[in-house]
Coordinates of C-alpha atoms and ligand atoms in Angstrom, one line a residue:
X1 CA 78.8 71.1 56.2
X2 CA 78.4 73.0 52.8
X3 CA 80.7 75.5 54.5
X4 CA 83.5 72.9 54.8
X5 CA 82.5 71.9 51.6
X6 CA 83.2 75.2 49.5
X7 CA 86.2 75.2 51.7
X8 CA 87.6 72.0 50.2
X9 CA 86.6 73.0 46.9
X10 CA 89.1 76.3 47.1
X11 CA 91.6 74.6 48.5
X12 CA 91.4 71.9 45.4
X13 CA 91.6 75.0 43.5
X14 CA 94.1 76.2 45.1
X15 CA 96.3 73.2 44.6
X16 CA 95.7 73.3 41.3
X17 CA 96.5 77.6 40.9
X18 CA 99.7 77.8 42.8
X19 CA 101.3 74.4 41.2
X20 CA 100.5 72.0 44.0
X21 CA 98.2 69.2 42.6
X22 CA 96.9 68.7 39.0
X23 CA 94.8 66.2 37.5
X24 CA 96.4 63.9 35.6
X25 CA 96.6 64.2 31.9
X26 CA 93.8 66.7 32.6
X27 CA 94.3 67.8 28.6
X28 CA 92.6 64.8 27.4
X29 CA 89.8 65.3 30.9
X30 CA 91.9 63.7 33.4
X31 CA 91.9 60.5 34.7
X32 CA 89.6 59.7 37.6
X33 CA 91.3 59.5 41.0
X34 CA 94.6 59.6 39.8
X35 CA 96.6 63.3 39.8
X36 CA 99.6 64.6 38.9
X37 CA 102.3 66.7 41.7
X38 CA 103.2 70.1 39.8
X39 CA 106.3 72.2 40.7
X40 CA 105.8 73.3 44.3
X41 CA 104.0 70.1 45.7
X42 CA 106.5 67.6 44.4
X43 CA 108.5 69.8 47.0
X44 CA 106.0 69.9 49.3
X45 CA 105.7 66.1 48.8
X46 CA 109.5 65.5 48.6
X47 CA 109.6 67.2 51.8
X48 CA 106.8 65.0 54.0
X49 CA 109.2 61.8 52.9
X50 CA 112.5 62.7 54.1
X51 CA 110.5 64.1 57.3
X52 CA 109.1 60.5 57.3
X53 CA 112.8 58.5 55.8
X54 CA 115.0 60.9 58.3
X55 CA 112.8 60.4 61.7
X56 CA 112.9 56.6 61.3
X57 CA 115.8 55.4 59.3
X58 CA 118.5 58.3 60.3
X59 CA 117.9 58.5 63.7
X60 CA 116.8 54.8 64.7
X61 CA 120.0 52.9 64.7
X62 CA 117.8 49.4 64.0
X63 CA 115.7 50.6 61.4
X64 CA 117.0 50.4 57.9
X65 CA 115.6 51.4 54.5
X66 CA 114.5 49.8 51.0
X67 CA 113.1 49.9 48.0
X68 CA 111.5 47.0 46.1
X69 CA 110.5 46.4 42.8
X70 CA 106.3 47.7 42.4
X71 CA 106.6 43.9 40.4
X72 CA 106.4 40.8 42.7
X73 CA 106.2 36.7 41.9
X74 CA 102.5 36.4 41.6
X75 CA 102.9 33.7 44.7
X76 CA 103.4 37.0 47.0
X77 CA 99.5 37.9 46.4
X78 CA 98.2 34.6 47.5
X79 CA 100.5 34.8 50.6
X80 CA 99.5 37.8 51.7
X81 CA 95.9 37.3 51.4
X82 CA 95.1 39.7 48.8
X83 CA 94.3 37.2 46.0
X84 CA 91.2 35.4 48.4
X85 CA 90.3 38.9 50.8
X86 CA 91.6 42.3 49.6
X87 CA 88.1 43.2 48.9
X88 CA 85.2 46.0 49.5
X89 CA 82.3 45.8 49.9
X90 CA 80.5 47.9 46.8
X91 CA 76.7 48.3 46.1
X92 CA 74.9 50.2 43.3
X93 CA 72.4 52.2 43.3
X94 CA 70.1 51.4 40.7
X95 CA 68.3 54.9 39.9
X96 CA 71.4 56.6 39.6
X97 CA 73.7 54.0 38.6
X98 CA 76.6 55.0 40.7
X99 CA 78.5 52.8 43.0
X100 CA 79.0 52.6 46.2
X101 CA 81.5 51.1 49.1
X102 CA 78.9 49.9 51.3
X103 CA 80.6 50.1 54.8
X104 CA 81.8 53.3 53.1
X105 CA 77.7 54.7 53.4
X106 CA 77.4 53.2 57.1
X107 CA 80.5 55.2 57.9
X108 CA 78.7 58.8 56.3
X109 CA 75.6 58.0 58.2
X110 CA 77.5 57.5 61.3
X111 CA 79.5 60.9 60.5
X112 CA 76.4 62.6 60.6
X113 CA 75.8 60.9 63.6
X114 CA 78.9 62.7 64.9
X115 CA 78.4 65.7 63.6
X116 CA 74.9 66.4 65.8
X117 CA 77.2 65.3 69.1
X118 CA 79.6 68.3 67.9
X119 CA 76.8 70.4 67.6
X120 CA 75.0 69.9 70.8
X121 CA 78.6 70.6 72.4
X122 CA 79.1 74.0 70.5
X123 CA 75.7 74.8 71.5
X124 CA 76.2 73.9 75.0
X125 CA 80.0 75.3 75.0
X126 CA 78.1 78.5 73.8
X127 CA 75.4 78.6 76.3
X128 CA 77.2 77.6 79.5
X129 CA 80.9 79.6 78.3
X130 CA 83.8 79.4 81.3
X131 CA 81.7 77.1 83.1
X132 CA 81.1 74.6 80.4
X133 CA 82.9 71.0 81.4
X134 CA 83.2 68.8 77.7
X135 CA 84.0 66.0 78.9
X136 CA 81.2 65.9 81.8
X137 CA 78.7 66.9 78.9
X138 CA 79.8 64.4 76.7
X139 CA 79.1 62.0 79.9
X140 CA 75.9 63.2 80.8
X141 CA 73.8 65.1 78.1
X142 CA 70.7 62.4 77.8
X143 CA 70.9 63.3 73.6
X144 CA 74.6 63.0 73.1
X145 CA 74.1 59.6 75.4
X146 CA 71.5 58.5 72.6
X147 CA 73.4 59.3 69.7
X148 CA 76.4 58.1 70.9
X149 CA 75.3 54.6 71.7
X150 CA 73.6 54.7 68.6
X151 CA 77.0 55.4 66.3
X152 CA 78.4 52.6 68.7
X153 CA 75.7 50.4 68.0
X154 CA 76.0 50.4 64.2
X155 CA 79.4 50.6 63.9
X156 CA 79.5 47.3 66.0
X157 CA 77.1 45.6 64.1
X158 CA 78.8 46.9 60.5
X159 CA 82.4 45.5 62.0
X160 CA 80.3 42.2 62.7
X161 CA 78.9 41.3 59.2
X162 CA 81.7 42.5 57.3
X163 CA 83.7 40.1 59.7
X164 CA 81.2 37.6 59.0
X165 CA 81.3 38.2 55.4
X166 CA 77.5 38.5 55.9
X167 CA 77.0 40.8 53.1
X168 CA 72.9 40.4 53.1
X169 CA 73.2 42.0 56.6
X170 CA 75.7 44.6 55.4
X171 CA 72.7 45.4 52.9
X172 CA 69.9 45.0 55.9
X173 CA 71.7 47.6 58.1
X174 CA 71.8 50.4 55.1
X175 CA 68.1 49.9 54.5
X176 CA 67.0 50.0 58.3
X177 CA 69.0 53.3 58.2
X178 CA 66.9 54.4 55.4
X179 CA 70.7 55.5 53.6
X180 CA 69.6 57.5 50.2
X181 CA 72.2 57.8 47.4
X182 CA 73.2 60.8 48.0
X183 CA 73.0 61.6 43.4
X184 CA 69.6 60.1 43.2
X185 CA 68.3 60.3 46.9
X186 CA 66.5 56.5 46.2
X187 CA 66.8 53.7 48.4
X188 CA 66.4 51.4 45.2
X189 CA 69.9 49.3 46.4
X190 CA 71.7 46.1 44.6
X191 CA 72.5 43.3 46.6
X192 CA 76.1 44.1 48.3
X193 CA 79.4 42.1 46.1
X194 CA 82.7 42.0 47.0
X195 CA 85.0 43.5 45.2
X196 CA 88.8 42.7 44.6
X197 CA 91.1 46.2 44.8
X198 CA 94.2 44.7 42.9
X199 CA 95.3 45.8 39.6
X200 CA 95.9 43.3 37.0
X201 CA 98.5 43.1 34.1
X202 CA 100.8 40.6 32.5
X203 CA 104.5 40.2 32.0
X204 CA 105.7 38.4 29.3
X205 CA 105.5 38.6 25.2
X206 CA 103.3 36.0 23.8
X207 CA 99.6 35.5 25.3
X208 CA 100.3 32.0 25.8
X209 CA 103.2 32.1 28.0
X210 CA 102.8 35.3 29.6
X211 CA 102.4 35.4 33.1
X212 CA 99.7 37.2 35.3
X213 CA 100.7 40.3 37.5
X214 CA 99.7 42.3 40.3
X215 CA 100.6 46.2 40.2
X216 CA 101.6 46.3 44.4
X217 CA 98.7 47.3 46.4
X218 CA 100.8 47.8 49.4
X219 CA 104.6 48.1 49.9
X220 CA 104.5 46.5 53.0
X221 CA 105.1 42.7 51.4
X222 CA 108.4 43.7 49.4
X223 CA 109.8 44.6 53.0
X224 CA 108.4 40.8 54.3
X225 CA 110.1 38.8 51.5
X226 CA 113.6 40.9 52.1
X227 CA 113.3 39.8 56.0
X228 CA 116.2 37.7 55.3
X229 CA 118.1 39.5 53.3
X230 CA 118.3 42.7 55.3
X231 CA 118.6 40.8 58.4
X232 CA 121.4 38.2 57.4
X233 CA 123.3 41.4 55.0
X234 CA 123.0 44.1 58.1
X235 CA 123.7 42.0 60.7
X236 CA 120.4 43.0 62.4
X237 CA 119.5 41.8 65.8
X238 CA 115.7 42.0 66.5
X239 CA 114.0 44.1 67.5
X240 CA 114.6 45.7 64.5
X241 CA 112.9 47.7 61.6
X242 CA 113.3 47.9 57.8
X243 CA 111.4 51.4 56.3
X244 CA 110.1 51.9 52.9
X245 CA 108.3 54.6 50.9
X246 CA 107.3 53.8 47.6
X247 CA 104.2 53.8 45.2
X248 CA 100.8 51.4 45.6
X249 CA 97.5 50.7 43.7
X250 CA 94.1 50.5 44.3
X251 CA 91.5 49.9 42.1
X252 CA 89.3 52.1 44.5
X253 CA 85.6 51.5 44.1
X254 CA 85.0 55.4 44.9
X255 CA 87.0 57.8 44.3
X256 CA 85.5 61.6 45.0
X257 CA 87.8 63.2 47.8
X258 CA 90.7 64.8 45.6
X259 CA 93.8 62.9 46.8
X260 CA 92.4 61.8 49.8
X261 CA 91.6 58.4 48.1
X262 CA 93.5 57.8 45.4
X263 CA 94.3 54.9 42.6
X264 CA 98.2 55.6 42.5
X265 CA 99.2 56.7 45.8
X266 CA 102.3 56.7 47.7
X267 CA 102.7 54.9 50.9
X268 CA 105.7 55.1 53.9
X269 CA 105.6 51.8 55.3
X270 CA 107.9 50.5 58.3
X271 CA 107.5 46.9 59.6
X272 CA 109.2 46.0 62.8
X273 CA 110.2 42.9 63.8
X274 CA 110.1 41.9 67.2
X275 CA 110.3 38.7 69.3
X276 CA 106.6 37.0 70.3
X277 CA 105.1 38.4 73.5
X278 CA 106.3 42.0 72.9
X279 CA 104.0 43.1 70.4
X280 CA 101.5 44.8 72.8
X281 CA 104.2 46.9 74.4
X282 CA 106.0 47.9 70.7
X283 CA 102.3 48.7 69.4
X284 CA 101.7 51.1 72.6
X285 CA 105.4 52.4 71.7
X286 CA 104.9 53.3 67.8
X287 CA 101.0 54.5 68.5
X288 CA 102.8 57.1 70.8
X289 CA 105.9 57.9 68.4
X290 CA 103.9 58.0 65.7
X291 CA 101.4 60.3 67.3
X292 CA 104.2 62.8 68.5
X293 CA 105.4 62.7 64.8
X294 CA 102.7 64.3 64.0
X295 CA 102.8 66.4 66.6
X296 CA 106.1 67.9 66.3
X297 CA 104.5 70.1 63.2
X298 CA 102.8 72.1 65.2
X299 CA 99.4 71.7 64.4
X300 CA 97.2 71.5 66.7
X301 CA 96.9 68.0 68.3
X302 CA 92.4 68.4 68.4
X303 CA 93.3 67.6 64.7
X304 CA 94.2 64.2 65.8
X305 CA 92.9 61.0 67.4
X306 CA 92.9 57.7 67.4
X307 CA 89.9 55.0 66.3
X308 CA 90.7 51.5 67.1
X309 CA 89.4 49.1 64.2
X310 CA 86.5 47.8 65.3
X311 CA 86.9 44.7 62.1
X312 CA 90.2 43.1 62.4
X313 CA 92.2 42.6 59.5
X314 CA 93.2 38.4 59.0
X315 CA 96.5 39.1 60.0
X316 CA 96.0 41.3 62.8
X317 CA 95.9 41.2 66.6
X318 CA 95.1 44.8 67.3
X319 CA 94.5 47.5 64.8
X320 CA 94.5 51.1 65.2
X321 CA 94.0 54.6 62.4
X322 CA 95.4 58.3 63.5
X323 CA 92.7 60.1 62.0
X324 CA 92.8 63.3 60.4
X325 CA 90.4 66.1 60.4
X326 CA 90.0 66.7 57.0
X327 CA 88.1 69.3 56.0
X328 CA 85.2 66.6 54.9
X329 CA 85.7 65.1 58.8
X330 CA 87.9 62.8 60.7
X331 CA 89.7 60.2 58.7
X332 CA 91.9 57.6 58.6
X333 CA 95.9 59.3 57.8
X334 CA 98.1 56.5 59.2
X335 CA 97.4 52.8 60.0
X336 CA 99.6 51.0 63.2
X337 CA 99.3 47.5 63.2
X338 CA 99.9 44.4 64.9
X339 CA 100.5 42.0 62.5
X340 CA 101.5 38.8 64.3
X341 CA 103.7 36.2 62.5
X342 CA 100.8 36.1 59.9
X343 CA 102.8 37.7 57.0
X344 CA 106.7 35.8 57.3
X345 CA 104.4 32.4 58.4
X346 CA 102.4 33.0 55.1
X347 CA 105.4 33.4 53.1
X348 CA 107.5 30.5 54.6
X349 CA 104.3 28.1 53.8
X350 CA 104.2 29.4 50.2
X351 CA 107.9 29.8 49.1
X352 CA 108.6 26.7 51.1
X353 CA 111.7 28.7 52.7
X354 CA 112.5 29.0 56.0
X355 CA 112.1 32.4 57.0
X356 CA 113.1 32.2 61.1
X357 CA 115.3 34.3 63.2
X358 CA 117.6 32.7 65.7
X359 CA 117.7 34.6 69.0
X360 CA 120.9 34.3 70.8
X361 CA 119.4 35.2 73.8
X362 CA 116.7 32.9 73.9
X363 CA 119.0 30.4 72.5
X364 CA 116.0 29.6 70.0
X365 CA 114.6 29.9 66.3
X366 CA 111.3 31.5 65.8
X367 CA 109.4 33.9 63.4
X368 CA 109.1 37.1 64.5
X369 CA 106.1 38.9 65.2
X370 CA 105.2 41.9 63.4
X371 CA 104.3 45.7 64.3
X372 CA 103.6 48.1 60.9
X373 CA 103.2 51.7 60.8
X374 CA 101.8 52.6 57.4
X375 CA 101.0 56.0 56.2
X376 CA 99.8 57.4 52.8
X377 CA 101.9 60.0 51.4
X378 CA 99.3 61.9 49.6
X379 CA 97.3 61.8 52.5
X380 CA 99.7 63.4 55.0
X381 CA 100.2 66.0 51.9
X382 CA 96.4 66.7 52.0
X383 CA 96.1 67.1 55.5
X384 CA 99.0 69.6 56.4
X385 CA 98.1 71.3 52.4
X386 CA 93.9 71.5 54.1
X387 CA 95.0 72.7 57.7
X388 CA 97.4 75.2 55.9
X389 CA 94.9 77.1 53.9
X390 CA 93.7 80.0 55.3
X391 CA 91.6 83.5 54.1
X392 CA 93.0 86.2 57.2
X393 CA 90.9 89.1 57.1
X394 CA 92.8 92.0 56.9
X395 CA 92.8 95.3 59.0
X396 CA 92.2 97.6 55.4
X397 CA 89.0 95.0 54.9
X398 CA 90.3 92.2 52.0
X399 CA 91.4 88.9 52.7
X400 CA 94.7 87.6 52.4
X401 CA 95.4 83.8 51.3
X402 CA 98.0 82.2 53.0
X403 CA 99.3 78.5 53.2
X404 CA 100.9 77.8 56.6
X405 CA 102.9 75.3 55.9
X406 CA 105.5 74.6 58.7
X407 CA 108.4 76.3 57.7
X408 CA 109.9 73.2 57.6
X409 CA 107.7 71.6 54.9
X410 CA 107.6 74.4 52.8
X411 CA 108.6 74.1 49.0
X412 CA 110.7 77.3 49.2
X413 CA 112.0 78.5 52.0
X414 CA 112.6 82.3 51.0
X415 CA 111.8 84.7 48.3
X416 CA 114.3 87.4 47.7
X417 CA 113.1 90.6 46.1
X418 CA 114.7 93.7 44.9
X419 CA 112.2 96.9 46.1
X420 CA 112.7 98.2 42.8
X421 CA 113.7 96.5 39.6
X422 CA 116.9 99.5 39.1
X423 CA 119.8 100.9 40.9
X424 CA 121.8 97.6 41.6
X425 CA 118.8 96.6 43.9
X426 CA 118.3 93.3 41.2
X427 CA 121.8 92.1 41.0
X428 CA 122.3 92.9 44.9
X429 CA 119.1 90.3 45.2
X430 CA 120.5 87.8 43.3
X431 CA 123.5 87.9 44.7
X432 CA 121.5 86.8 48.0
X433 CA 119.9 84.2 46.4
X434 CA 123.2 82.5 44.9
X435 CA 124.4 82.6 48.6
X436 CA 121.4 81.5 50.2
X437 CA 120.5 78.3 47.4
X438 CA 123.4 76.0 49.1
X439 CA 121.2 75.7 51.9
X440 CA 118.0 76.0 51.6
X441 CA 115.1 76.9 48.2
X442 CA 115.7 80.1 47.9
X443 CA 113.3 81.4 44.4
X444 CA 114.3 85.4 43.0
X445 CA 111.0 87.4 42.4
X446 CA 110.8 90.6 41.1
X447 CA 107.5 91.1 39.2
X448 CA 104.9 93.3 40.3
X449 CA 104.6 95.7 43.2
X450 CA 106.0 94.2 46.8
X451 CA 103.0 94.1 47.8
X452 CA 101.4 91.4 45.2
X453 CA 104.7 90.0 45.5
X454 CA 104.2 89.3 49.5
X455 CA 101.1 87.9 48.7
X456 CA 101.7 85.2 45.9
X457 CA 104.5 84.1 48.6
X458 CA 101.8 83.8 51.4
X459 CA 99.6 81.9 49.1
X460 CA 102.5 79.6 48.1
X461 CA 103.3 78.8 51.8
X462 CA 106.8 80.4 51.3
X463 CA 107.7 81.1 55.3
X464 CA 110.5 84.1 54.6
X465 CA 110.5 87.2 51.9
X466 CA 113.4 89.0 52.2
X467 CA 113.7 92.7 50.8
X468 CA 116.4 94.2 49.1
X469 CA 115.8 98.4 49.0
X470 CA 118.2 101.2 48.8
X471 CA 119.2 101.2 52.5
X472 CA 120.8 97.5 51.7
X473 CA 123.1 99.2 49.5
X474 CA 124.6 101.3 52.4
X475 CA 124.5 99.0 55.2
X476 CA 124.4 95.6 54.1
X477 CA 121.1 95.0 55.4
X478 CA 117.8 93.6 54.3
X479 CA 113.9 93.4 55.7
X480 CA 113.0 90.2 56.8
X481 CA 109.2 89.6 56.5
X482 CA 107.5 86.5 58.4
X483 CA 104.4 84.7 56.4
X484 CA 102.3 84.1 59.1
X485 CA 102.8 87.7 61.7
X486 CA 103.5 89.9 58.3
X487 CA 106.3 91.6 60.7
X488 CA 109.4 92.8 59.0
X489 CA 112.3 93.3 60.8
X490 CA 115.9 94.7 59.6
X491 CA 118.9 92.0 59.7
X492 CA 122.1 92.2 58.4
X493 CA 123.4 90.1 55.0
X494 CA 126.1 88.2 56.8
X495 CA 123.6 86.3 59.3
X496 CA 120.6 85.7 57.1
X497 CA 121.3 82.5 56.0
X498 CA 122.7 81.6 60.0
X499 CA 119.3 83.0 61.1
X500 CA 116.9 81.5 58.3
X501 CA 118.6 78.2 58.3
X502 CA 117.4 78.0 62.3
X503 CA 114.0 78.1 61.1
X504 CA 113.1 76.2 58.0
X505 CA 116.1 73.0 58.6
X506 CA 114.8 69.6 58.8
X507 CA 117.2 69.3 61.3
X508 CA 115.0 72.0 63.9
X509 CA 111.6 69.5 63.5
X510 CA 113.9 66.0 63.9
X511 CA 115.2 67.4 67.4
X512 CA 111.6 67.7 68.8
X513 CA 111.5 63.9 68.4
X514 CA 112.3 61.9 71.4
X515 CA 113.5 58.5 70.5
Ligands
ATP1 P1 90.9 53.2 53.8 O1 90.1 52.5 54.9 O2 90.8 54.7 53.8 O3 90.6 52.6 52.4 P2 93.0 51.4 54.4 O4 92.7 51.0 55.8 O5 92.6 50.5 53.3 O6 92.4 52.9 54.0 P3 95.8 50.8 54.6 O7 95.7 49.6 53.7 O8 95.9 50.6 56.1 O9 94.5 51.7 54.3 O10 96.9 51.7 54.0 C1 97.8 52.5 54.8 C2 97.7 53.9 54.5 O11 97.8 54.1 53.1 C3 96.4 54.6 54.8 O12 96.4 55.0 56.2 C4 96.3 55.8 53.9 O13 97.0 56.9 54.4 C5 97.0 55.3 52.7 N1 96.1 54.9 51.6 C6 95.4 53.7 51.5 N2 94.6 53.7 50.4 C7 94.8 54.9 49.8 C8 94.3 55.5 48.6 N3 93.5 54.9 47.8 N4 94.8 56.8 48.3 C9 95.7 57.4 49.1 N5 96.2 56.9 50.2 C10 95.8 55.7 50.6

């Protein structure tokens, strides 16, 4: 655990070194839980999102795009539900004075939970090598059976008071666990409150008449009160989708893990509409499509699973995370839900408008049913930023660091630098890079020995450096060094950009999408 906890603290660090991620307005301290993107991860960020925008708006033919104002009618909050129930749970501890989400603290006590399981299996994996049989183990091991049923048990009953809104047993469960603050290591607990997430502010000029706001918490509802308008404009015919990516806010009782929880995020939300009855098979559809989204990066798919909520939203019918392994544990990365009619209903009782589709095949008006795939931005940033740091040991004894972004993702593509900083070898670079920057970001570099050089590029994820030395002079050809192998290997001028463009296109990762 404090070995994956230094980790995350050098690849913050890192972030922060190489341009990725810095606090925000970090002269005057920073700002808690809000940060700022610097020059290579607004890239790396601008990437993840037209990953996200291109694999469902380009290539489904009924899934369109939008983007609504972060300002809605105050009316949308109390549809929604978020006025009366966007809440968590928070307690405080009263020797250290910090504040807690309560479920939050079950959750970390359960993770520990977890984290004995993964232990008895390494230590079993070790003892018992080619024979060993996970899944059998996992089945059969009388102290994994214990644990397990007890993180099953307390999960259960957490999902039942908090659907109760039985705070006092919320409260109960945290002192029969004998949870600590993990500052003060007391059990001296408050009473569990809710606590509403939304961000207030006001629009208008005078006090008197202005009128109160919401800052969006979601983006999902400026997609529900467009229904109509996309769908009457486009011509759509369900089922169909409408896509957005946009920011959200979150008055976020606690906010420790970097931008793994933050108060200004970004979220990529898609809400398809479908006919009643179908949502069960388009929920099994967009839990699989989403999954092999992730999937088609390359990394590896143990990274990955799925936790069905265990508490169901008000709106919901069935509820499901992808969870991440972060480098603090599995969490949630992406939300798919079932939403029901709840949201148009809600709306159609509030703004008094009829907000039905008429199905010429059912020769009938109805609302539709919803199914939502919503993933943070930052998050996904976090994860594929975490899994990509690595220290490589090195045959000579240092370490290298490198950040293995897929190629794909990667806020430049290629680095082009001369050998030397004389004999043409400059202008000869630059002339690479001119030719190279229609296609793809392609950065000039010629500070320092080749060496340093190669490794500031591995430690900004940069997938390609190519080399200009004398030899390019006489034969039109360059070295051509991969990030992750460190092989070189000679290629000619005239198909560099033929040959790079196969690697690091958007277009090579959308393909491995089946639709
Ligand atoms: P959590 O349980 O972690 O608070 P949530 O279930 O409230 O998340 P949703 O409302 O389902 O999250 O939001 C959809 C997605 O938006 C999440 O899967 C996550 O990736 C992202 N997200 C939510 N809250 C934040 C936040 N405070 N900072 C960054 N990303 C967030």
């Amino acid at each position: 655990m404090a070995n994956d906890n230094e980790t995350f603290k050098k690849i913050i660090s890192h972030a922060k070194e190489y341009g990725f991620v810095f606090p925000s307005s970090e002269i005057y301290d920073g700002l808690s839980a809000v940060y700022d993107y610097g020059q290579n991860g607004v890239a790396l960020k601008n990437n993840i999102r037209e990953y996200w925008w291109k694999s469902m708006v380009q290539l489904h033919e009924n899934i369109v795009g939008i983007d609504a104002a972060i300002f809605m009618h105050p009316t949308t909050w109390k549809a929604s539900g978020h006025v009366d129930a966007f809440n968590d749970p928070l307690i405080d501890n009263k020797d250290s004075k910090k504040r807690y989400r309560a479920d939050v603290l079950v959750e970390d006590y359960v993770a520990k939970i977890e984290a004995k399981i993964e232990k008895e299996v390494a230590k079993a994996a070790k003892r018992f090598g080619d024979q060993f049989d996970q899944q059998q183990f996992l089945q059969t091991n009388p102290r994994v059976l214990d644990y397990q049923e007890k993180a099953t048990a307390i999960l259960k009953r957490l999902g039942q008071s908090l659907e109760k809104e039985d705070l006092a047993d919320v409260k109960a469960l945290i002192e029969e666990l004998e949870i600590a603050c993990p500052e003060s290591g007391s059990r001296n607990w408050t009473d569990v409150k809710q606590f509403n997430l939304m961000f207030g502010t006001k629009l208008g000029a005078s006090a008197a008449t202005a009128m109160d706001l919401y800052l969006r918490p979601e983006t999902a509802q400026g997609i529900f009160v467009n229904f109509l308008n996309v769908q009457k404009t486009g011509r759509m015919k369900l089922p169909f989708g409408i896509a957005q990516t946009g920011k959200a806010f979150r008055n976020e009782i606690i906010a420790r893990q970097f931008i793994f929880r933050m108060r200004e995020f970004e979220q990529m939300e898609m809400q398809f509409f479908i006919p009643p009855g179908t949502q069960k098979e388009w929920y099994d559809h967009w839990k699989k499509t989403r999954l092999d989204w992730h999937l088609a990066l390359g990394i590896s798919a143990e990274n990955y699973r799925f936790h069905d909520h265990e508490k169901l939203a008000h709106y919901a019918d069935a509820a499901c995370d992808i969870e991440f392994k972060f480098p603090f544990g599995f969490k949630e990365l992406e939300g798919i839900h079932s939403r029901t009619d709840f949201d148009l209903s809600s709306h159609e009782e509030y703004a008094g408008k009829k907000l039905k589709y008429f199905d010429p095949e059912r020769n009938e008006s109805y609302t539709p049913y919803v199914l939502e795939t919503s993933i943070g931005l930052d998050r996904m940033f976090l994860a594929i930023f975490s899994n990509a740091y690595t220290e490589e040991p090195l045959e000579d004894g240092s370490t290298r660091i490198v950040l293995k972004i897929p190629a794909v993702l990667a806020p430049t593509k290629v680095a082009v630098l001369p050998l030397v900083k004389k004999d043409g070898l400059p202008e000869r670079a630059r002339q690479i890079v001119d030719t190279l920057k229609w296609d793809m970001t392609a950065v000039y570099d010629e500070k320092d020995a080749v060496g340093r050089r190669y490794r500031r590029q591995d430690a900004l994820g940069t997938p390609y450096c190519v080399t200009v030395d004398h030899q390019s002079l006489e034969d039109g050809t360059v070295t051509l060094r991969d990030r992750d192998t460190m092989q070189q290997e000679r290629v000619n001028i005239d198909t560099l950009s033929q040959t790079l463009a196969k690697q690091v296109d958007l277009r090579s990762l959308l393909e491995k999408l089946s639709n």
